[in-house]
PDB file of N, CA and C in Angstrom:
ATOM      1  N   MET A1034      80.059  33.500  57.808  1.00 85.00           N
ATOM      2  CA  MET A1034      81.285  34.155  58.401  1.00 85.00           C
ATOM      3  C   MET A1034      80.966  35.568  58.840  1.00 85.00           C
ATOM      4  N   LYS A1035      81.324  35.850  60.093  1.00 92.00           N
ATOM      5  CA  LYS A1035      81.097  37.239  60.525  1.00 92.00           C
ATOM      6  C   LYS A1035      82.253  38.067  60.157  1.00 92.00           C
ATOM      7  N   ASN A1036      82.094  39.337  60.237  1.00 96.00           N
ATOM      8  CA  ASN A1036      83.167  40.281  59.889  1.00 96.00           C
ATOM      9  C   ASN A1036      82.985  41.609  60.654  1.00 96.00           C
ATOM     10  N   ARG A1037      84.115  42.385  60.646  1.00 97.00           N
ATOM     11  CA  ARG A1037      84.194  43.738  61.388  1.00 97.00           C
ATOM     12  C   ARG A1037      84.118  44.762  60.368  1.00 97.00           C
ATOM     13  N   LEU A1038      83.696  44.565  59.152  1.00 97.00           N
ATOM     14  CA  LEU A1038      83.780  45.600  58.082  1.00 97.00           C
ATOM     15  C   LEU A1038      83.065  46.865  58.428  1.00 97.00           C
ATOM     16  N   GLU A1039      81.717  46.733  58.799  1.00 97.00           N
ATOM     17  CA  GLU A1039      81.046  47.931  59.000  1.00 97.00           C
ATOM     18  C   GLU A1039      81.662  48.724  60.238  1.00 97.00           C
ATOM     19  N   GLU A1040      82.085  48.031  61.253  1.00 97.00           N
ATOM     20  CA  GLU A1040      82.716  48.759  62.417  1.00 97.00           C
ATOM     21  C   GLU A1040      83.980  49.468  61.978  1.00 97.00           C
ATOM     22  N   LEU A1041      84.869  48.826  61.208  1.00 98.00           N
ATOM     23  CA  LEU A1041      86.018  49.449  60.702  1.00 98.00           C
ATOM     24  C   LEU A1041      85.830  50.594  59.750  1.00 98.00           C
ATOM     25  N   ARG A1042      84.795  50.448  58.827  1.00 97.00           N
ATOM     26  CA  ARG A1042      84.492  51.508  57.966  1.00 97.00           C
ATOM     27  C   ARG A1042      83.920  52.698  58.691  1.00 97.00           C
ATOM     28  N   ARG A1043      83.042  52.539  59.721  1.00 98.00           N
ATOM     29  CA  ARG A1043      82.494  53.651  60.528  1.00 98.00           C
ATOM     30  C   ARG A1043      83.543  54.327  61.346  1.00 98.00           C
ATOM     31  N   GLN A1044      84.533  53.513  61.921  1.00 98.00           N
ATOM     32  CA  GLN A1044      85.577  54.128  62.681  1.00 98.00           C
ATOM     33  C   GLN A1044      86.438  55.137  61.858  1.00 98.00           C
ATOM     34  N   GLN A1045      86.616  54.758  60.618  1.00 97.00           N
ATOM     35  CA  GLN A1045      87.421  55.654  59.720  1.00 97.00           C
ATOM     36  C   GLN A1045      86.609  56.603  58.924  1.00 97.00           C
ATOM     37  N   LYS A1046      85.255  56.613  59.236  1.00 98.00           N
ATOM     38  CA  LYS A1046      84.327  57.573  58.585  1.00 98.00           C
ATOM     39  C   LYS A1046      84.317  57.462  57.093  1.00 98.00           C
ATOM     40  N   ILE A1047      84.281  56.250  56.614  1.00 98.00           N
ATOM     41  CA  ILE A1047      84.305  55.939  55.246  1.00 98.00           C
ATOM     42  C   ILE A1047      82.905  55.545  54.832  1.00 98.00           C
ATOM     43  N   LYS A1048      82.293  56.082  53.735  1.00 98.00           N
ATOM     44  CA  LYS A1048      81.047  55.735  53.231  1.00 98.00           C
ATOM     45  C   LYS A1048      81.071  54.415  52.493  1.00 98.00           C
ATOM     46  N   GLN A1049      80.085  53.655  52.443  1.00 98.00           N
ATOM     47  CA  GLN A1049      79.945  52.433  51.701  1.00 98.00           C
ATOM     48  C   GLN A1049      80.356  52.628  50.184  1.00 98.00           C
ATOM     49  N   GLU A1050      79.865  53.762  49.645  1.00 98.00           N
ATOM     50  CA  GLU A1050      80.170  54.060  48.280  1.00 98.00           C
ATOM     51  C   GLU A1050      81.665  54.258  48.027  1.00 98.00           C
ATOM     52  N   ASP A1051      82.332  54.935  48.970  1.00 98.00           N
ATOM     53  CA  ASP A1051      83.770  55.202  48.827  1.00 98.00           C
ATOM     54  C   ASP A1051      84.556  53.955  48.959  1.00 98.00           C
ATOM     55  N   LEU A1052      84.221  53.078  49.946  1.00 98.00           N
ATOM     56  CA  LEU A1052      84.942  51.794  50.042  1.00 98.00           C
ATOM     57  C   LEU A1052      84.748  50.954  48.873  1.00 98.00           C
ATOM     58  N   ALA A1053      83.443  50.889  48.323  1.00 98.00           N
ATOM     59  CA  ALA A1053      83.174  50.130  47.152  1.00 98.00           C
ATOM     60  C   ALA A1053      83.985  50.528  45.991  1.00 98.00           C
ATOM     61  N   ARG A1054      84.105  51.895  45.841  1.00 98.00           N
ATOM     62  CA  ARG A1054      84.866  52.441  44.651  1.00 98.00           C
ATOM     63  C   ARG A1054      86.369  52.036  44.818  1.00 98.00           C
ATOM     64  N   ALA A1055      86.939  52.079  46.040  1.00 98.00           N
ATOM     65  CA  ALA A1055      88.305  51.810  46.256  1.00 98.00           C
ATOM     66  C   ALA A1055      88.568  50.333  46.035  1.00 98.00           C
ATOM     67  N   LEU A1056      87.565  49.396  46.322  1.00 98.00           N
ATOM     68  CA  LEU A1056      87.766  48.035  46.183  1.00 98.00           C
ATOM     69  C   LEU A1056      87.255  47.505  44.855  1.00 98.00           C
ATOM     70  N   GLU A1057      86.689  48.335  44.016  1.00 98.00           N
ATOM     71  CA  GLU A1057      86.184  48.013  42.758  1.00 98.00           C
ATOM     72  C   GLU A1057      85.054  46.989  42.751  1.00 98.00           C
ATOM     73  N   VAL A1058      84.117  47.234  43.613  1.00 98.00           N
ATOM     74  CA  VAL A1058      82.897  46.480  43.847  1.00 98.00           C
ATOM     75  C   VAL A1058      81.783  47.409  43.892  1.00 98.00           C
ATOM     76  N   SER A1059      80.528  46.850  43.975  1.00 98.00           N
ATOM     77  CA  SER A1059      79.349  47.644  44.110  1.00 98.00           C
ATOM     78  C   SER A1059      79.081  48.067  45.552  1.00 98.00           C
ATOM     79  N   ARG A1060      78.393  49.177  45.743  1.00 98.00           N
ATOM     80  CA  ARG A1060      77.995  49.485  47.134  1.00 98.00           C
ATOM     81  C   ARG A1060      77.121  48.351  47.754  1.00 98.00           C
ATOM     82  N   GLN A1061      76.267  47.689  46.885  1.00 98.00           N
ATOM     83  CA  GLN A1061      75.491  46.587  47.297  1.00 98.00           C
ATOM     84  C   GLN A1061      76.319  45.419  47.837  1.00 98.00           C
ATOM     85  N   THR A1062      77.476  45.224  47.206  1.00 98.00           N
ATOM     86  CA  THR A1062      78.398  44.171  47.723  1.00 98.00           C
ATOM     87  C   THR A1062      78.841  44.516  49.152  1.00 98.00           C
ATOM     88  N   ILE A1063      79.270  45.776  49.295  1.00 98.00           N
ATOM     89  CA  ILE A1063      79.721  46.198  50.701  1.00 98.00           C
ATOM     90  C   ILE A1063      78.587  45.956  51.666  1.00 98.00           C
ATOM     91  N   GLY A1064      77.369  46.451  51.353  1.00 97.00           N
ATOM     92  CA  GLY A1064      76.133  46.255  52.261  1.00 97.00           C
ATOM     93  C   GLY A1064      76.012  44.793  52.602  1.00 97.00           C
ATOM     94  N   SER A1065      76.054  43.946  51.527  1.00 97.00           N
ATOM     95  CA  SER A1065      75.846  42.532  51.708  1.00 97.00           C
ATOM     96  C   SER A1065      76.959  41.854  52.641  1.00 97.00           C
ATOM     97  N   LEU A1066      78.177  42.273  52.444  1.00 97.00           N
ATOM     98  CA  LEU A1066      79.209  41.784  53.277  1.00 97.00           C
ATOM     99  C   LEU A1066      78.952  42.259  54.687  1.00 97.00           C
ATOM    100  N   GLU A1067      78.594  43.470  54.961  1.00 97.00           N
ATOM    101  CA  GLU A1067      78.395  44.033  56.326  1.00 97.00           C
ATOM    102  C   GLU A1067      77.265  43.345  57.028  1.00 97.00           C
ATOM    103  N   ASN A1068      76.192  42.965  56.216  1.00 96.00           N
ATOM    104  CA  ASN A1068      75.040  42.289  56.803  1.00 96.00           C
ATOM    105  C   ASN A1068      75.196  40.778  56.861  1.00 96.00           C
ATOM    106  N   GLY A1069      76.325  40.155  56.493  1.00 91.00           N
ATOM    107  CA  GLY A1069      76.498  38.789  56.527  1.00 91.00           C
ATOM    108  C   GLY A1069      75.835  37.921  55.523  1.00 91.00           C
ATOM    109  N   ARG A1070      75.324  38.600  54.494  1.00 94.00           N
ATOM    110  CA  ARG A1070      74.671  37.877  53.424  1.00 94.00           C
ATOM    111  C   ARG A1070      75.490  37.413  52.375  1.00 94.00           C
ATOM    112  N   TYR A1071      76.749  37.802  52.344  1.00 93.00           N
ATOM    113  CA  TYR A1071      77.683  37.441  51.353  1.00 93.00           C
ATOM    114  C   TYR A1071      79.036  37.225  51.863  1.00 93.00           C
ATOM    115  N   ASN A1072      79.654  36.174  51.519  1.00 93.00           N
ATOM    116  CA  ASN A1072      81.092  35.939  51.969  1.00 93.00           C
ATOM    117  C   ASN A1072      82.074  36.266  50.765  1.00 93.00           C
ATOM    118  N   PRO A1073      82.982  37.076  51.046  1.00 96.00           N
ATOM    119  CA  PRO A1073      83.942  37.497  49.990  1.00 96.00           C
ATOM    120  C   PRO A1073      84.749  36.420  49.411  1.00 96.00           C
ATOM    121  N   SER A1074      85.186  36.592  48.129  1.00 96.00           N
ATOM    122  CA  SER A1074      86.199  35.688  47.559  1.00 96.00           C
ATOM    123  C   SER A1074      87.471  35.996  48.344  1.00 96.00           C
ATOM    124  N   ILE A1075      88.401  35.060  48.222  1.00 96.00           N
ATOM    125  CA  ILE A1075      89.708  35.245  48.942  1.00 96.00           C
ATOM    126  C   ILE A1075      90.424  36.545  48.428  1.00 96.00           C
ATOM    127  N   GLN A1076      90.269  36.785  47.053  1.00 97.00           N
ATOM    128  CA  GLN A1076      90.878  37.929  46.470  1.00 97.00           C
ATOM    129  C   GLN A1076      90.276  39.250  47.054  1.00 97.00           C
ATOM    130  N   LEU A1077      88.908  39.300  47.245  1.00 98.00           N
ATOM    131  CA  LEU A1077      88.314  40.463  47.705  1.00 98.00           C
ATOM    132  C   LEU A1077      88.649  40.588  49.300  1.00 98.00           C
ATOM    133  N   ALA A1078      88.750  39.508  49.976  1.00 97.00           N
ATOM    134  CA  ALA A1078      89.188  39.564  51.397  1.00 97.00           C
ATOM    135  C   ALA A1078      90.496  40.145  51.498  1.00 97.00           C
ATOM    136  N   PHE A1079      91.440  39.695  50.634  1.00 98.00           N
ATOM    137  CA  PHE A1079      92.834  40.292  50.731  1.00 98.00           C
ATOM    138  C   PHE A1079      92.763  41.838  50.448  1.00 98.00           C
ATOM    139  N   LYS A1080      91.943  42.169  49.469  1.00 98.00           N
ATOM    140  CA  LYS A1080      91.855  43.626  49.045  1.00 98.00           C
ATOM    141  C   LYS A1080      91.327  44.457  50.225  1.00 98.00           C
ATOM    142  N   ILE A1081      90.344  43.837  50.942  1.00 98.00           N
ATOM    143  CA  ILE A1081      89.768  44.567  52.094  1.00 98.00           C
ATOM    144  C   ILE A1081      90.825  44.731  53.202  1.00 98.00           C
ATOM    145  N   ALA A1082      91.454  43.597  53.441  1.00 98.00           N
ATOM    146  CA  ALA A1082      92.555  43.615  54.480  1.00 98.00           C
ATOM    147  C   ALA A1082      93.649  44.649  54.122  1.00 98.00           C
ATOM    148  N   ARG A1083      94.082  44.630  52.937  1.00 98.00           N
ATOM    149  CA  ARG A1083      95.092  45.493  52.534  1.00 98.00           C
ATOM    150  C   ARG A1083      94.641  47.012  52.547  1.00 98.00           C
ATOM    151  N   TYR A1084      93.291  47.255  52.306  1.00 98.00           N
ATOM    152  CA  TYR A1084      92.834  48.593  52.416  1.00 98.00           C
ATOM    153  C   TYR A1084      92.817  49.103  53.777  1.00 98.00           C
ATOM    154  N   PHE A1085      92.488  48.254  54.816  1.00 98.00           N
ATOM    155  CA  PHE A1085      92.612  48.691  56.149  1.00 98.00           C
ATOM    156  C   PHE A1085      93.864  48.459  56.827  1.00 98.00           C
ATOM    157  N   SER A1086      94.868  47.958  56.096  1.00 98.00           N
ATOM    158  CA  SER A1086      96.241  47.672  56.714  1.00 98.00           C
ATOM    159  C   SER A1086      96.145  46.681  57.807  1.00 98.00           C
ATOM    160  N   MET A1087      95.387  45.606  57.586  1.00 97.00           N
ATOM    161  CA  MET A1087      95.094  44.569  58.651  1.00 97.00           C
ATOM    162  C   MET A1087      95.276  43.227  58.169  1.00 97.00           C
ATOM    163  N   ASN A1088      95.275  42.199  58.979  1.00 97.00           N
ATOM    164  CA  ASN A1088      95.321  40.863  58.484  1.00 97.00           C
ATOM    165  C   ASN A1088      93.818  40.414  58.238  1.00 97.00           C
ATOM    166  N   ILE A1089      93.665  39.485  57.284  1.00 96.00           N
ATOM    167  CA  ILE A1089      92.329  39.041  57.003  1.00 96.00           C
ATOM    168  C   ILE A1089      91.638  38.532  58.284  1.00 96.00           C
ATOM    169  N   GLU A1090      92.395  37.796  59.166  1.00 95.00           N
ATOM    170  CA  GLU A1090      91.811  37.238  60.342  1.00 95.00           C
ATOM    171  C   GLU A1090      91.330  38.335  61.395  1.00 95.00           C
ATOM    172  N   ASP A1091      91.832  39.514  61.249  1.00 96.00           N
ATOM    173  CA  ASP A1091      91.404  40.627  62.128  1.00 96.00           C
ATOM    174  C   ASP A1091      90.211  41.187  61.609  1.00 96.00           C
ATOM    175  N   ILE A1092      89.731  40.920  60.440  1.00 97.00           N
ATOM    176  CA  ILE A1092      88.518  41.581  59.899  1.00 97.00           C
ATOM    177  C   ILE A1092      87.360  40.445  59.830  1.00 97.00           C
ATOM    178  N   PHE A1093      87.774  39.292  59.288  1.00 95.00           N
ATOM    179  CA  PHE A1093      86.731  38.217  59.058  1.00 95.00           C
ATOM    180  C   PHE A1093      86.940  37.164  60.190  1.00 95.00           C
ATOM    181  N   ILE A1094      85.815  36.769  60.810  1.00 90.00           N
ATOM    182  CA  ILE A1094      85.830  35.736  61.864  1.00 90.00           C
ATOM    183  C   ILE A1094      85.225  34.443  61.365  1.00 90.00           C
ATOM    184  N   TYR A1095      85.999  33.472  61.301  1.00 83.00           N
ATOM    185  CA  TYR A1095      85.546  32.173  60.764  1.00 83.00           C
ATOM    186  C   TYR A1095      84.992  31.328  61.950  1.00 83.00           C
ATOM    187  N   GLU A1096      83.710  30.836  61.656  1.00 79.00           N
ATOM    188  CA  GLU A1096      83.046  29.975  62.633  1.00 79.00           C
ATOM    189  C   GLU A1096      82.809  28.622  61.967  1.00 79.00           C
ATOM    190  N   GLU A1097      83.292  27.558  62.565  1.00 79.00           N
ATOM    191  CA  GLU A1097      83.019  26.277  62.041  1.00 79.00           C
ATOM    192  C   GLU A1097      81.673  25.844  62.362  1.00 79.00           C
ATOM    193  N   ASP A1098      81.047  25.148  61.329  1.00 73.00           N
ATOM    194  CA  ASP A1098      79.723  24.510  61.542  1.00 73.00           C
ATOM    195  C   ASP A1098      79.847  23.327  62.499  1.00 73.00           C
ATOM    196  N   ASP A1099      78.857  23.088  63.243  1.00 64.00           N
ATOM    197  CA  ASP A1099      78.810  21.977  64.145  1.00 64.00           C
ATOM    198  C   ASP A1099      78.398  20.662  63.448  1.00 64.00           C
ATOM    199  N   THR A1100      77.916  20.813  62.176  1.00 61.00           N
ATOM    200  CA  THR A1100      77.334  19.697  61.385  1.00 61.00           C
ATOM    201  C   THR A1100      78.415  18.963  60.690  1.00 61.00           C
TER     202      THR A1100
END
């Protein structure tokens, strides 16, 4: 799943550490999300959307597998 997390974070000049603290996750989790190595739980996705005052669909881009 792709996401716009890094783009949104940089636009608002928020450090990974600060976002991680606000979301109660590690900085490594934020980095993994931004690099596409980790898909968030639905609870974390809602927390991220609420933090940026956006809909989940505006941050996370779901792509169906062709298989």
